[in-house]
Coordinates of C-alpha atoms and ligand atoms in Angstrom, one line a residue:
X12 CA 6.7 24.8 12.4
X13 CA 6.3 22.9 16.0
X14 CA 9.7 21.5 17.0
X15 CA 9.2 18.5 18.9
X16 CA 12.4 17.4 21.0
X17 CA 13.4 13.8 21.2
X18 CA 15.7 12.8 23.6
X19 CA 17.9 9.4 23.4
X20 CA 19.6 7.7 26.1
X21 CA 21.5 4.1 24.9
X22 CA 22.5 1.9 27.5
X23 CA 26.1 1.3 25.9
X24 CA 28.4 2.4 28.3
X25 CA 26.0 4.1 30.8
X26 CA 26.2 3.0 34.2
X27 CA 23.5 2.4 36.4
X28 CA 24.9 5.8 38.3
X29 CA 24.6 7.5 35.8
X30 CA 21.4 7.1 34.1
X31 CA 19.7 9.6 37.1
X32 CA 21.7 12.9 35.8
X33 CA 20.5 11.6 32.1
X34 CA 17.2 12.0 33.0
X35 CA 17.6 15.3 34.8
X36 CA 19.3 16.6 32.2
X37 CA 16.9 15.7 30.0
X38 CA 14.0 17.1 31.6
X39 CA 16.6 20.1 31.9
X40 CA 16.9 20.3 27.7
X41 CA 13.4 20.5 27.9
X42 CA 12.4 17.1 25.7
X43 CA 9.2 16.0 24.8
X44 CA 10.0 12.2 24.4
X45 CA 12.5 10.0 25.8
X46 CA 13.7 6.7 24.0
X47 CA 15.4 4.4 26.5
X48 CA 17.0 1.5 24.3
X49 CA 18.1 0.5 27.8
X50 CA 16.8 -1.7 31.1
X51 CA 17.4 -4.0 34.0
X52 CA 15.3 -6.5 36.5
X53 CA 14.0 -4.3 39.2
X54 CA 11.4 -3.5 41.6
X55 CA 9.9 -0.4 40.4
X56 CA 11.7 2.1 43.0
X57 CA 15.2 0.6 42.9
X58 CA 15.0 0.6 38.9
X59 CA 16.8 3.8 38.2
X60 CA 14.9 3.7 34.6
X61 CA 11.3 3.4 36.1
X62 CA 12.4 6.5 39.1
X63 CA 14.1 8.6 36.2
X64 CA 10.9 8.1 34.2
X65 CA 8.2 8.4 36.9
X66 CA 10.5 12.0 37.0
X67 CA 9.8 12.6 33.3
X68 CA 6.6 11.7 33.8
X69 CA 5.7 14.5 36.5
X70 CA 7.2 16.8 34.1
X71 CA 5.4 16.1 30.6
X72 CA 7.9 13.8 29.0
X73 CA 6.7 10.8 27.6
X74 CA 9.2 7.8 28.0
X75 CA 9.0 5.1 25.9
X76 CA 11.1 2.1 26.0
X77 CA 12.1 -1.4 25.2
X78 CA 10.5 -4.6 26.7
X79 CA 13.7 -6.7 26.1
X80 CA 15.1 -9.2 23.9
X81 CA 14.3 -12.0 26.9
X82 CA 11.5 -13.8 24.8
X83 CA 9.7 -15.9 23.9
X84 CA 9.7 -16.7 27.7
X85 CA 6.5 -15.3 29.6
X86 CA 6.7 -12.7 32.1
X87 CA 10.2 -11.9 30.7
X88 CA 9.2 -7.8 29.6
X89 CA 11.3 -5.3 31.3
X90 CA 10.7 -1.3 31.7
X91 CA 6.6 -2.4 32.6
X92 CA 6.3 0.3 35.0
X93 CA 3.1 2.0 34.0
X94 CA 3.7 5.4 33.3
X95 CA 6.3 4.1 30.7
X96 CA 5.2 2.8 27.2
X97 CA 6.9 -0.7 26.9
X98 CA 7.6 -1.7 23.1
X99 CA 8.2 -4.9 21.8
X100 CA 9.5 -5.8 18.3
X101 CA 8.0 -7.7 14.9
X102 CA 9.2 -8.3 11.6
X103 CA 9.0 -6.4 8.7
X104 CA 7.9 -6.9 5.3
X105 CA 11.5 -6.9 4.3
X106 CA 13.9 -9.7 4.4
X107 CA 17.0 -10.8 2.9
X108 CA 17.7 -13.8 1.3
X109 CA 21.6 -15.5 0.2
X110 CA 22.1 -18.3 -1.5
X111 CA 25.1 -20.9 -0.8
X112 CA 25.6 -22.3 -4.1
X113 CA 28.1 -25.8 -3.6
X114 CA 30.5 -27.1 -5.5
X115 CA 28.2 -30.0 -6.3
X116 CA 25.9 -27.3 -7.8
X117 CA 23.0 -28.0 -5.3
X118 CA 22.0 -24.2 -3.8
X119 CA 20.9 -24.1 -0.5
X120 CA 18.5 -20.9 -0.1
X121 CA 18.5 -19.0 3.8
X122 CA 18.0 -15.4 5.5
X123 CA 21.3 -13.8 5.9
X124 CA 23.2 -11.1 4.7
X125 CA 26.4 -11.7 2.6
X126 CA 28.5 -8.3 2.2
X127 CA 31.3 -9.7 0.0
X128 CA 31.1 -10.0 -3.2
X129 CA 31.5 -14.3 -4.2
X130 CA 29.8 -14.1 -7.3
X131 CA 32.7 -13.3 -9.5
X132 CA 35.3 -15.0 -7.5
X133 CA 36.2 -18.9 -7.1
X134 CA 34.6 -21.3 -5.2
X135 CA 36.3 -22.3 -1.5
X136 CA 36.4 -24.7 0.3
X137 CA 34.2 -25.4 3.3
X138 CA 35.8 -25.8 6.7
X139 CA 33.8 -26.8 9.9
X140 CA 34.2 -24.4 12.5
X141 CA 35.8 -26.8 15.1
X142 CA 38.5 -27.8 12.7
X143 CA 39.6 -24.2 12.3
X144 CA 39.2 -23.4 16.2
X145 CA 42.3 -21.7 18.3
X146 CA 44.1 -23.8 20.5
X147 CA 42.2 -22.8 23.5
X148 CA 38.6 -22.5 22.4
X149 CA 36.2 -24.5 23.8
X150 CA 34.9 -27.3 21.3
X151 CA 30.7 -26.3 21.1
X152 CA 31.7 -22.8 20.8
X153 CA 33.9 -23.4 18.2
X154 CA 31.2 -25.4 16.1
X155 CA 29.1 -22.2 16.0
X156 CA 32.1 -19.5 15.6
X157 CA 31.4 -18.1 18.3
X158 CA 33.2 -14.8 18.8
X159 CA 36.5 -15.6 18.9
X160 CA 36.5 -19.1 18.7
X161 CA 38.2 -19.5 15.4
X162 CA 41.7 -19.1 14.2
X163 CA 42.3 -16.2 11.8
X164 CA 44.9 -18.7 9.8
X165 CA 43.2 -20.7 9.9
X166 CA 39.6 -19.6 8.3
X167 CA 41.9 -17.5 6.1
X168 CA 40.6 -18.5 2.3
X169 CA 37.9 -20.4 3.8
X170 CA 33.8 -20.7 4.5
X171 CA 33.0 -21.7 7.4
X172 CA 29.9 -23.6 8.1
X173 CA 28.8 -23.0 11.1
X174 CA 26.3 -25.2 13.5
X175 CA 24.3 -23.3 16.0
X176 CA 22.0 -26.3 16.2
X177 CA 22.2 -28.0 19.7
X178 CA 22.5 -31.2 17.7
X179 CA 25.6 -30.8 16.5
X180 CA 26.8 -34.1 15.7
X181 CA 24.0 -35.4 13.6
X182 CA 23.9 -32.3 11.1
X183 CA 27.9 -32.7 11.2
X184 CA 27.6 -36.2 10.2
X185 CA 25.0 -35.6 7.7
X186 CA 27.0 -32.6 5.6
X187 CA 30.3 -34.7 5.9
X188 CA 28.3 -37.7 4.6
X189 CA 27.0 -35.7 1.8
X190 CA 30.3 -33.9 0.1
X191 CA 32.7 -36.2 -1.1
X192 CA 36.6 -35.0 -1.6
X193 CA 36.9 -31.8 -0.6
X194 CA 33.9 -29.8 0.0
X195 CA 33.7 -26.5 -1.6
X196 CA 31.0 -23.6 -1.5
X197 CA 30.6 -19.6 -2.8
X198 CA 28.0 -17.5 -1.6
X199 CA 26.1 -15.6 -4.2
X200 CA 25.6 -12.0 -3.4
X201 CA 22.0 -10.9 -1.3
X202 CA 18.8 -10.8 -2.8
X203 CA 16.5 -8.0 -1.1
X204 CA 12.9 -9.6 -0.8
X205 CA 10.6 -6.0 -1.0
X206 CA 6.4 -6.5 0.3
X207 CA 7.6 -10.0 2.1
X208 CA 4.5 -11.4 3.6
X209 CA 3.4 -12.5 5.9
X210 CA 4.8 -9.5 8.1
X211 CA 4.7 -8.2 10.9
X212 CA 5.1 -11.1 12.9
X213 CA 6.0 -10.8 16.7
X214 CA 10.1 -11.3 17.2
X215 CA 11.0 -14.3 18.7
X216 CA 13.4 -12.6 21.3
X217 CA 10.5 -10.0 22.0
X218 CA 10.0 -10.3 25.8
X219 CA 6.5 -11.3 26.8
X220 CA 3.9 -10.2 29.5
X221 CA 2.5 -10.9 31.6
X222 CA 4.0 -8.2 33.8
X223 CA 6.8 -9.9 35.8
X224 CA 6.6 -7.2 38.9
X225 CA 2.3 -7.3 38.7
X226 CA 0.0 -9.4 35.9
X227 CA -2.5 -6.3 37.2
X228 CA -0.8 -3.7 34.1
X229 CA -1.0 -5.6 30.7
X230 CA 2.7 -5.4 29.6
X231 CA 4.3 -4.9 26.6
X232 CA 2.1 -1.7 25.6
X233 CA 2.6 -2.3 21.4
X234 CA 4.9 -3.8 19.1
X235 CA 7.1 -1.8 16.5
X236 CA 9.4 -2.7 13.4
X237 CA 12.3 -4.1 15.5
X238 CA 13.8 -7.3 13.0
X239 CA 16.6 -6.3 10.4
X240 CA 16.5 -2.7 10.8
X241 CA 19.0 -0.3 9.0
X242 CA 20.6 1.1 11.3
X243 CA 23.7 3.9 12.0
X244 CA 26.1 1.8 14.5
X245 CA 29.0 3.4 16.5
X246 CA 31.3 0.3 17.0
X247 CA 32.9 0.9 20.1
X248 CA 36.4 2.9 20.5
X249 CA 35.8 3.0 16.0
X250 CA 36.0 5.9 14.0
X251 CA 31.5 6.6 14.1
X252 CA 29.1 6.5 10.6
X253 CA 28.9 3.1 9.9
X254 CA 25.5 1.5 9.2
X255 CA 24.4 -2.3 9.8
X256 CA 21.6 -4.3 10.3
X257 CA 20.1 -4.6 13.6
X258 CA 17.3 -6.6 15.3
X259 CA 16.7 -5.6 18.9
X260 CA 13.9 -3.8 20.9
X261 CA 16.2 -1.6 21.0
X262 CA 15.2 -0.7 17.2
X263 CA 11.8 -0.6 18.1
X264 CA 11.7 1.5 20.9
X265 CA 12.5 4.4 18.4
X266 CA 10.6 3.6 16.3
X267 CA 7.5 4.2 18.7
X268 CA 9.3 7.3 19.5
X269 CA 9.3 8.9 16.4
X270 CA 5.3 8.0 15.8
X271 CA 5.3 9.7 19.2
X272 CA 7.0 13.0 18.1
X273 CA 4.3 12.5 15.1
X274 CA 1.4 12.8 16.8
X275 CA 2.8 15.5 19.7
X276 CA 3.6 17.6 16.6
X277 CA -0.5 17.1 15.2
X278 CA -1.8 17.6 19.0
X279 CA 1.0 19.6 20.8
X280 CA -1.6 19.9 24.0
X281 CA -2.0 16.0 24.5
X282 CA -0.4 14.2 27.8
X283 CA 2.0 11.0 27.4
X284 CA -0.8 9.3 28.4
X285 CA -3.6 10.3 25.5
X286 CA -0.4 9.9 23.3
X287 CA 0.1 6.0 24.5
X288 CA -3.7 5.7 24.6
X289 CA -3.7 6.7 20.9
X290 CA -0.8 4.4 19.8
X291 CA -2.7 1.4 21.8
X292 CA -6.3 1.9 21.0
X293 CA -5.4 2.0 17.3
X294 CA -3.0 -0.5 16.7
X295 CA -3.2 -3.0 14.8
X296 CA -3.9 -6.7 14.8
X297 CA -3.7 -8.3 11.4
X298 CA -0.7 -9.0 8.8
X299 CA -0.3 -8.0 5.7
X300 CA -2.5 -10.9 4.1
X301 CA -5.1 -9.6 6.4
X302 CA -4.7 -12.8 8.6
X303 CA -4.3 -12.3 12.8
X304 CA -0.7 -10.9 13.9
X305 CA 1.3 -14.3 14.8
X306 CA 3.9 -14.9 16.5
X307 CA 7.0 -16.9 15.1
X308 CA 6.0 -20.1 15.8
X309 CA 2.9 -19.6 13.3
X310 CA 0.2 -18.9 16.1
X311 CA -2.2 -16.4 16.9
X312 CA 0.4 -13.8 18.8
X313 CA -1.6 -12.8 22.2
X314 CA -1.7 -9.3 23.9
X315 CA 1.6 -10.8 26.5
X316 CA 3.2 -11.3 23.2
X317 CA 2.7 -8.3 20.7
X318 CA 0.4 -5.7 23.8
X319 CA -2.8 -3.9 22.1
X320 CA -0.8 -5.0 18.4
X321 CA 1.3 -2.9 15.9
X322 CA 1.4 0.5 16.3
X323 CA -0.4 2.7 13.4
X324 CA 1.0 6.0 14.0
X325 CA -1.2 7.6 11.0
X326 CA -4.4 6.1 12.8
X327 CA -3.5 7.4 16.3
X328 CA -3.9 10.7 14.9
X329 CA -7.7 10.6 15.2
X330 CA -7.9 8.0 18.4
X331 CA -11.6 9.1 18.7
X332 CA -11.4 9.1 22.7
X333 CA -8.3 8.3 25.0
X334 CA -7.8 6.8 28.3
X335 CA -6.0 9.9 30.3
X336 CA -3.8 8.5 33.3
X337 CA -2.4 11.1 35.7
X338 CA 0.9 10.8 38.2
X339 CA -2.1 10.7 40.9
X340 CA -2.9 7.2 38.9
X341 CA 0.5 6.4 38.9
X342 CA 1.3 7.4 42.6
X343 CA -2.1 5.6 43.8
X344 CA -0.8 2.4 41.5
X345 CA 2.6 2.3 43.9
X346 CA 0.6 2.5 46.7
X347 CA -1.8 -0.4 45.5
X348 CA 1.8 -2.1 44.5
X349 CA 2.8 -2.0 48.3
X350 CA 5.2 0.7 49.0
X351 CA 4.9 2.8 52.3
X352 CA 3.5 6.5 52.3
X353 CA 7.1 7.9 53.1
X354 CA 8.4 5.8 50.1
X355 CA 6.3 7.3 47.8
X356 CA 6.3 10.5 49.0
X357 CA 10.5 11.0 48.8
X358 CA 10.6 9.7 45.3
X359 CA 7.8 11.7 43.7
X360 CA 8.6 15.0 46.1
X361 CA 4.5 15.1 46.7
X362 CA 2.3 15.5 49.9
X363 CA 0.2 12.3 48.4
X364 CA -1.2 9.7 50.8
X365 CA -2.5 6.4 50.0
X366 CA -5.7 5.5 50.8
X367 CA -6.2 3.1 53.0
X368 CA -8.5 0.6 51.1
X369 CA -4.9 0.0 49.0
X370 CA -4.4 -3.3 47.6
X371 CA -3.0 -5.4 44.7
X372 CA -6.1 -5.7 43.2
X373 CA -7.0 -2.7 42.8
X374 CA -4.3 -1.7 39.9
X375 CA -6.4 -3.1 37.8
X376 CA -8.4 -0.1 38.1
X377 CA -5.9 2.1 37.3
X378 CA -7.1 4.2 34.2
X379 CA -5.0 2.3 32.0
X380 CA -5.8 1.5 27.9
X381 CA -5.9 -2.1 28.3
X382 CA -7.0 -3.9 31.3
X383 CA -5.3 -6.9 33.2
X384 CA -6.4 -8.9 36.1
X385 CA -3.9 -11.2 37.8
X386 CA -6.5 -13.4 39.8
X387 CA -9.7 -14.0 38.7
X388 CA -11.2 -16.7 41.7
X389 CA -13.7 -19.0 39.3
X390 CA -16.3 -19.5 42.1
X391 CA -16.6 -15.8 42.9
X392 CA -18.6 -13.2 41.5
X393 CA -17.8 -11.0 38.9
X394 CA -14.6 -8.5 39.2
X395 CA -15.4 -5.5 38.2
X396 CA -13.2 -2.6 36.2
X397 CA -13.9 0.9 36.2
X398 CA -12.6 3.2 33.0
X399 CA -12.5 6.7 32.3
X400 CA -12.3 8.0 29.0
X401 CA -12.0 11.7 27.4
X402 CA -13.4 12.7 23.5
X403 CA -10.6 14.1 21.3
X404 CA -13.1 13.3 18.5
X405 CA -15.9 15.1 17.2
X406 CA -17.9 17.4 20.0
X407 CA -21.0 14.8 19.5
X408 CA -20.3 11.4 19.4
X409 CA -21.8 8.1 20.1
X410 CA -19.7 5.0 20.4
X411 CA -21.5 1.2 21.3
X412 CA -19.1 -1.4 22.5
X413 CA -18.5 -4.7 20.9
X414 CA -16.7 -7.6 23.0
X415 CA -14.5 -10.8 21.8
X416 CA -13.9 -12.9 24.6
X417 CA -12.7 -16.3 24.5
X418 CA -16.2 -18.7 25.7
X419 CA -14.7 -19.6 29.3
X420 CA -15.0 -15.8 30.0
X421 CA -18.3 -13.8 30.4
X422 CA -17.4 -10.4 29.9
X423 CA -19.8 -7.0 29.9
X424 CA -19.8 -3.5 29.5
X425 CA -21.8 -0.9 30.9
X426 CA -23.3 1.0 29.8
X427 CA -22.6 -0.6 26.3
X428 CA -23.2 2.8 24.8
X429 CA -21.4 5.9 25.7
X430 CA -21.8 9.6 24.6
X431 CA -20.2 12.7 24.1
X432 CA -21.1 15.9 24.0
X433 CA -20.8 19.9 24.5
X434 CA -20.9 19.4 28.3
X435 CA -19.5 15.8 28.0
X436 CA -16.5 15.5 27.2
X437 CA -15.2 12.5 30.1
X438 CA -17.3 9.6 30.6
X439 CA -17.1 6.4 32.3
X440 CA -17.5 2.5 31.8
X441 CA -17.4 -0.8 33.7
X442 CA -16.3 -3.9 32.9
X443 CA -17.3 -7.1 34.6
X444 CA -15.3 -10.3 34.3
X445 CA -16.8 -13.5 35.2
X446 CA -15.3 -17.3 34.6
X447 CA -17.7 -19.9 32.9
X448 CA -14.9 -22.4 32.3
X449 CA -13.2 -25.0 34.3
X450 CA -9.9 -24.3 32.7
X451 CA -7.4 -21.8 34.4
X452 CA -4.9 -19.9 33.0
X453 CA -4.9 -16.4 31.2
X454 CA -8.1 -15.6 28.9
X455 CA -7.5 -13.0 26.2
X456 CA -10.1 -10.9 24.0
X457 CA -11.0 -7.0 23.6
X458 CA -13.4 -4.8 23.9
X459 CA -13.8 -2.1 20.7
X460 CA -15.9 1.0 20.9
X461 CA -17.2 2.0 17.4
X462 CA -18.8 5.6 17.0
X463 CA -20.2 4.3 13.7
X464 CA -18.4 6.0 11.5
X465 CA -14.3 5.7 11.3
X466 CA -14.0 5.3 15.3
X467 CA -12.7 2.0 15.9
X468 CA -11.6 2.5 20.0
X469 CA -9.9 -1.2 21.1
X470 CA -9.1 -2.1 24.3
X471 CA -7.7 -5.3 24.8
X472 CA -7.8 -7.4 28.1
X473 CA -6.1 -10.3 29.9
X474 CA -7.5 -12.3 32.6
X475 CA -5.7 -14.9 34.7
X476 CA -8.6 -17.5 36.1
X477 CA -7.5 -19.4 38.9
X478 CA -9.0 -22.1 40.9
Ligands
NAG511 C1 31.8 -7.3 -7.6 O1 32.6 -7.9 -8.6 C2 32.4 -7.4 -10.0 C3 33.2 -8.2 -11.0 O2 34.5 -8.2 -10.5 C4 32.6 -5.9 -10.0 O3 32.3 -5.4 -11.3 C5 31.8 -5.2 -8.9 O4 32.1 -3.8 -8.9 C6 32.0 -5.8 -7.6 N1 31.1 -5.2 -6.6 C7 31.5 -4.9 -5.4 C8 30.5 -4.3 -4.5 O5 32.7 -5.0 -5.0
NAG512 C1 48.5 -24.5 18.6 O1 48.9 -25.9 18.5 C2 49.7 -26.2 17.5 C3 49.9 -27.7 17.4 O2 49.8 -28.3 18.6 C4 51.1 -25.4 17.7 O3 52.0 -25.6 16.6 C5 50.8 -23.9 17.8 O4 51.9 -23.2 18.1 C6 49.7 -23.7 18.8 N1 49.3 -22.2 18.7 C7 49.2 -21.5 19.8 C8 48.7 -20.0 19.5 O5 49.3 -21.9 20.9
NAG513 C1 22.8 -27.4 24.2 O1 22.5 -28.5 25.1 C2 23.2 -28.6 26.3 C3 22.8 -29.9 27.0 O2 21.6 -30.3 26.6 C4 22.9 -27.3 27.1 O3 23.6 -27.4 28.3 C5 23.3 -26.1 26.3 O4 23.0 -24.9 27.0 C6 22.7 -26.1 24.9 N1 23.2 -25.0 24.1 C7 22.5 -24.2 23.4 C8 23.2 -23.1 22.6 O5 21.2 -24.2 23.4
NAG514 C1 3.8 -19.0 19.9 O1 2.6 -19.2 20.5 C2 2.4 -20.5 20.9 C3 1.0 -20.7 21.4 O2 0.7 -19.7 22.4 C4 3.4 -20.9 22.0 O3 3.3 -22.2 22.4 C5 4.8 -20.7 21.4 O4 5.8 -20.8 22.4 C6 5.0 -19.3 20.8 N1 6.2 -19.2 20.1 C7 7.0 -18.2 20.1 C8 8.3 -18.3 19.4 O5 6.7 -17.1 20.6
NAG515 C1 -1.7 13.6 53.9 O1 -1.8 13.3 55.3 C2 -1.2 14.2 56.1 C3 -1.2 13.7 57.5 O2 -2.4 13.1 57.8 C4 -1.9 15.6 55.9 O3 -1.2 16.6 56.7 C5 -1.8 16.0 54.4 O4 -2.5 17.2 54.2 C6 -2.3 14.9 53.5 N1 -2.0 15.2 52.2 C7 -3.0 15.3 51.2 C8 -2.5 15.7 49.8 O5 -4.1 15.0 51.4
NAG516 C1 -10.9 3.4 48.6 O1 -10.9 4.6 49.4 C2 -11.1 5.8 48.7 C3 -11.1 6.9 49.7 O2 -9.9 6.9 50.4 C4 -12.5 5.7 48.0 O3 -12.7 6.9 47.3 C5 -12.5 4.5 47.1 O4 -13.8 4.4 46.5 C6 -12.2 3.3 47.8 N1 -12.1 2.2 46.8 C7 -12.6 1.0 47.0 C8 -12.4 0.0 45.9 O5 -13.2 0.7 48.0
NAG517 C1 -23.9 18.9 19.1 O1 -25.2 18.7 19.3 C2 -25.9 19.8 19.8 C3 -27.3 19.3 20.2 O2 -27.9 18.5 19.2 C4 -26.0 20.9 18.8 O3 -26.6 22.0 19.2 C5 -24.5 21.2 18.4 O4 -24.5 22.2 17.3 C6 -23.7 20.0 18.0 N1 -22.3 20.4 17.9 C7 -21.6 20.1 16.8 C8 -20.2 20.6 16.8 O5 -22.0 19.4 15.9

């Protein structure tokens, strides 16, 4: 049997200082995969997680981590250095539902998760939060028990109803008007809701692309189950073993992680890179009623919001061809980015020099799975993309590409039919991006390669048009 080693770092507790000597030691165990549940705000090189993992990197680890719980604000993903695979977090079909039955008798039916066990007990009596605050709290916290905002005496034999509306006075006004006396309430115990559809859908805290450092690398890479998630909790300075529900893309990270260590353990030989490739190029796109992935406001989720989709770890096996990137991709990217020669070269510990054509622009050549351009001028000519790509399919393959682009964008492939064979097992493709529309903004669509048979190779794009 093929051991796989994953390694875990969690931010709890780490400092900044000492995330360095977790990656070293690390490399030193000699893991396959890293999980970072962790991130700041940082320029590449004075992130410590995007150094440690451009160290990983260099030595065969694949680091995957999480994009941040920053959304639905754009350009609020984290960890979107390119060698790392950035995860953000959906739904899944599994939800909870409570019921809080009045003493009236009307039911009022929400998600949430009620642990105690009401059904067999009395009814109590309802208490607003701010009437049951300490001394000291501060009113608006108080209205939406906030930690540490309410009295212990004073919620004792109570439930509180909490407001975490901004419009607190209004929904205050309109319960009080409602329960006459003194209001009362139980909680009946939680319904588990199994096959819940319409899941996945993309997390509303899920931090979104485009790519805060450079719109030039699509960010987040793929979404992952990251809403409700069973998980093992150590409370802090608490006896360990205690399970709870988390939402976080912190939970989804792992998750991408483990359908990492899935397919390393099917292909030992393949790279981080063909590994990421696989989890892109297959993911996928559509819910659980077959409908387009949406985000939680019920529309069509984009690639800044759930990447190339949801990851289908079982379809990654057989990616058909992958998009290889190499630390010379990833040293030629920082160059592009801006940093000096000397820069680059004492982080990495290489002889590498930039070329001295280096620009902005030219990242979005990087041999990347998906393609991103910042700046697309509208009266210019087309910009044109250059991909490599390497067969991990059969020896003899033909693939013809297929493009959705949105009608303000002209988009074309050459050739639009690529082939593998004995002697071919790399080929390359361009892909030319022209604006037809007067609007600006960012244009989204995707470009799948089909080999005819069960080969679905997609490769999503999105272009910024600007005046
Ligand atoms: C809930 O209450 C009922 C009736 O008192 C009891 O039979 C059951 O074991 C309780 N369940 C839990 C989880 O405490
Ligand atoms: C809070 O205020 C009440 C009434 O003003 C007083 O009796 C009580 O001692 C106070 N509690 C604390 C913890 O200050
Ligand atoms: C509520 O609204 C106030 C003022 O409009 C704002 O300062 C505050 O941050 C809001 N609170 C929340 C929790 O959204
Ligand atoms: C969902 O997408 C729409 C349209 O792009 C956007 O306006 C909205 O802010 C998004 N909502 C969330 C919660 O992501
Ligand atoms: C980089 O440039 C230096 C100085 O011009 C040269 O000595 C070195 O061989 C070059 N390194 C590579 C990898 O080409
Ligand atoms: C940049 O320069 C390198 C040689 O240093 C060359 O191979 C490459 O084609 C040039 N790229 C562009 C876009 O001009
Ligand atoms: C690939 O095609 C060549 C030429 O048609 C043929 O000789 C070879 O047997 C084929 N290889 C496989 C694995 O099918």
């Amino acid at each position: 049997m093929l051991l796989i080693r994953l390694g875990i770092i969690l931010g709890m507790g780490l400092t900044l200082l000492r995330l360095r000597p977790a990656f070293d030691d690390a490399i030193h165990d000699g893991v396959d995969i890293l999980s970072l549940s962790l991130g700041i705000e940082a320029p590449y090189l004075q992130d410590p997680v995007a150094i440690g993992a451009f160290h990983a990197e260099e030595n065969g680890v694949m680091v995957i981590a999480s994009a941040g719980n920053s959304g639905p604000l754009p350009s609020t993903a984290i960890n979107t250095a390119p060698w790392i695979s950035t995860v953000g977090a959906s739904t899944i079909d599994r939800t909870f539902v409570s019921t809080v039955l009045l003493g009236n008798g009307k039911a009022f039916q929400g998600s949430g998760i009620s642990l105690s066990n009401l059904s067999h007990s009395k009814i109590y009596p309802l208490a607003f939060g701010k009437d049951i605050a300490t001394n000291l709290s501060v009113v608006s916290q108080a209205r939406s028990c906030s930690g540490g905002s309410l009295d212990p005496r004073k919620i004792a034999g109570r439930i509180a109803v909490c407001i975490t509306s901004n419009s607190t006075v209004s929904y205050e006004t309109m319960i009080l008007a409602k329960a006459k006396g003194n209001p009362t309430a139980t909680i009946l115990p939680t319904v588990e809701v199994p096959r819940y559809k319409p899941a996945p859908i993309v997390a509303s805290f899920s931090s979104r692309g485009p790519g805060p450092l450079t719109g030039n690398i699509l960010k987040p890479d793929v979404t992952a189950p990251g809403v409700a998630i069973l998980a093992a909790i150590v409370p802090f300075g608490e006896k360990p073993a205690d399970y709870g529900f988390m939402s976080g893309t912190s939970m989804s990270c792992p998750h991408v992680s483990g359908a990492a260590a899935f397919i390393k353990s099917v292909h030992p030989t393949w790279t981080s890179s063909m590994i990421k490739s696989a989890l892109m190029t297959t993911a996928s796109v559509y819910d659980n009623i077959g409908k387009p992935l949406k985000n939680d406001s019920g529309y069509y989720a984009n690639p800044h919001e759930m990447g190339a989709g949801e990851i289908s770890p079982h379809n990654a096996l057989n990616p058909g061809f992958v998009f290889e990137t190499t630390t010379k991709g990833y040293l030629r990217f920082l160059c592009y980015y801006g940093y000096s020669n000397k820069i680059i070269k004492a982080m990495s510990n290489t002889n590498f020099n930039c070329s001295k054509n280096s620009s902005h622009k030219l990242i979005s050549n990087i041999n990347y799975p998906s393609i991103s351009i910042s700046k697309l001028d509208r009266h210019k000519v087309a910009t044109i993309v250059k991909r490599t790509v390497t067969n991990v399919g059969s020896v003899n393959a033909t693939y013809a590409a297929n493009v959705q682009a949105p009608s303000g964008l002209a988009v074309n492939v050459y050739p639009k039919k690529i082939e593998f064979s004995e002697n071919k097992k790399k080929v390359s493709f361009k892909v030319s991006f022209k604006s037809k529309d007067p609007d600006s903004g960012y244009n989204f669509g995707s470009i799948t390669w089909w080999d005819g048979q069960d080969n679905h190779v997609r490769m999503v794009f999105a272009v910024n048009i600007v005046q």
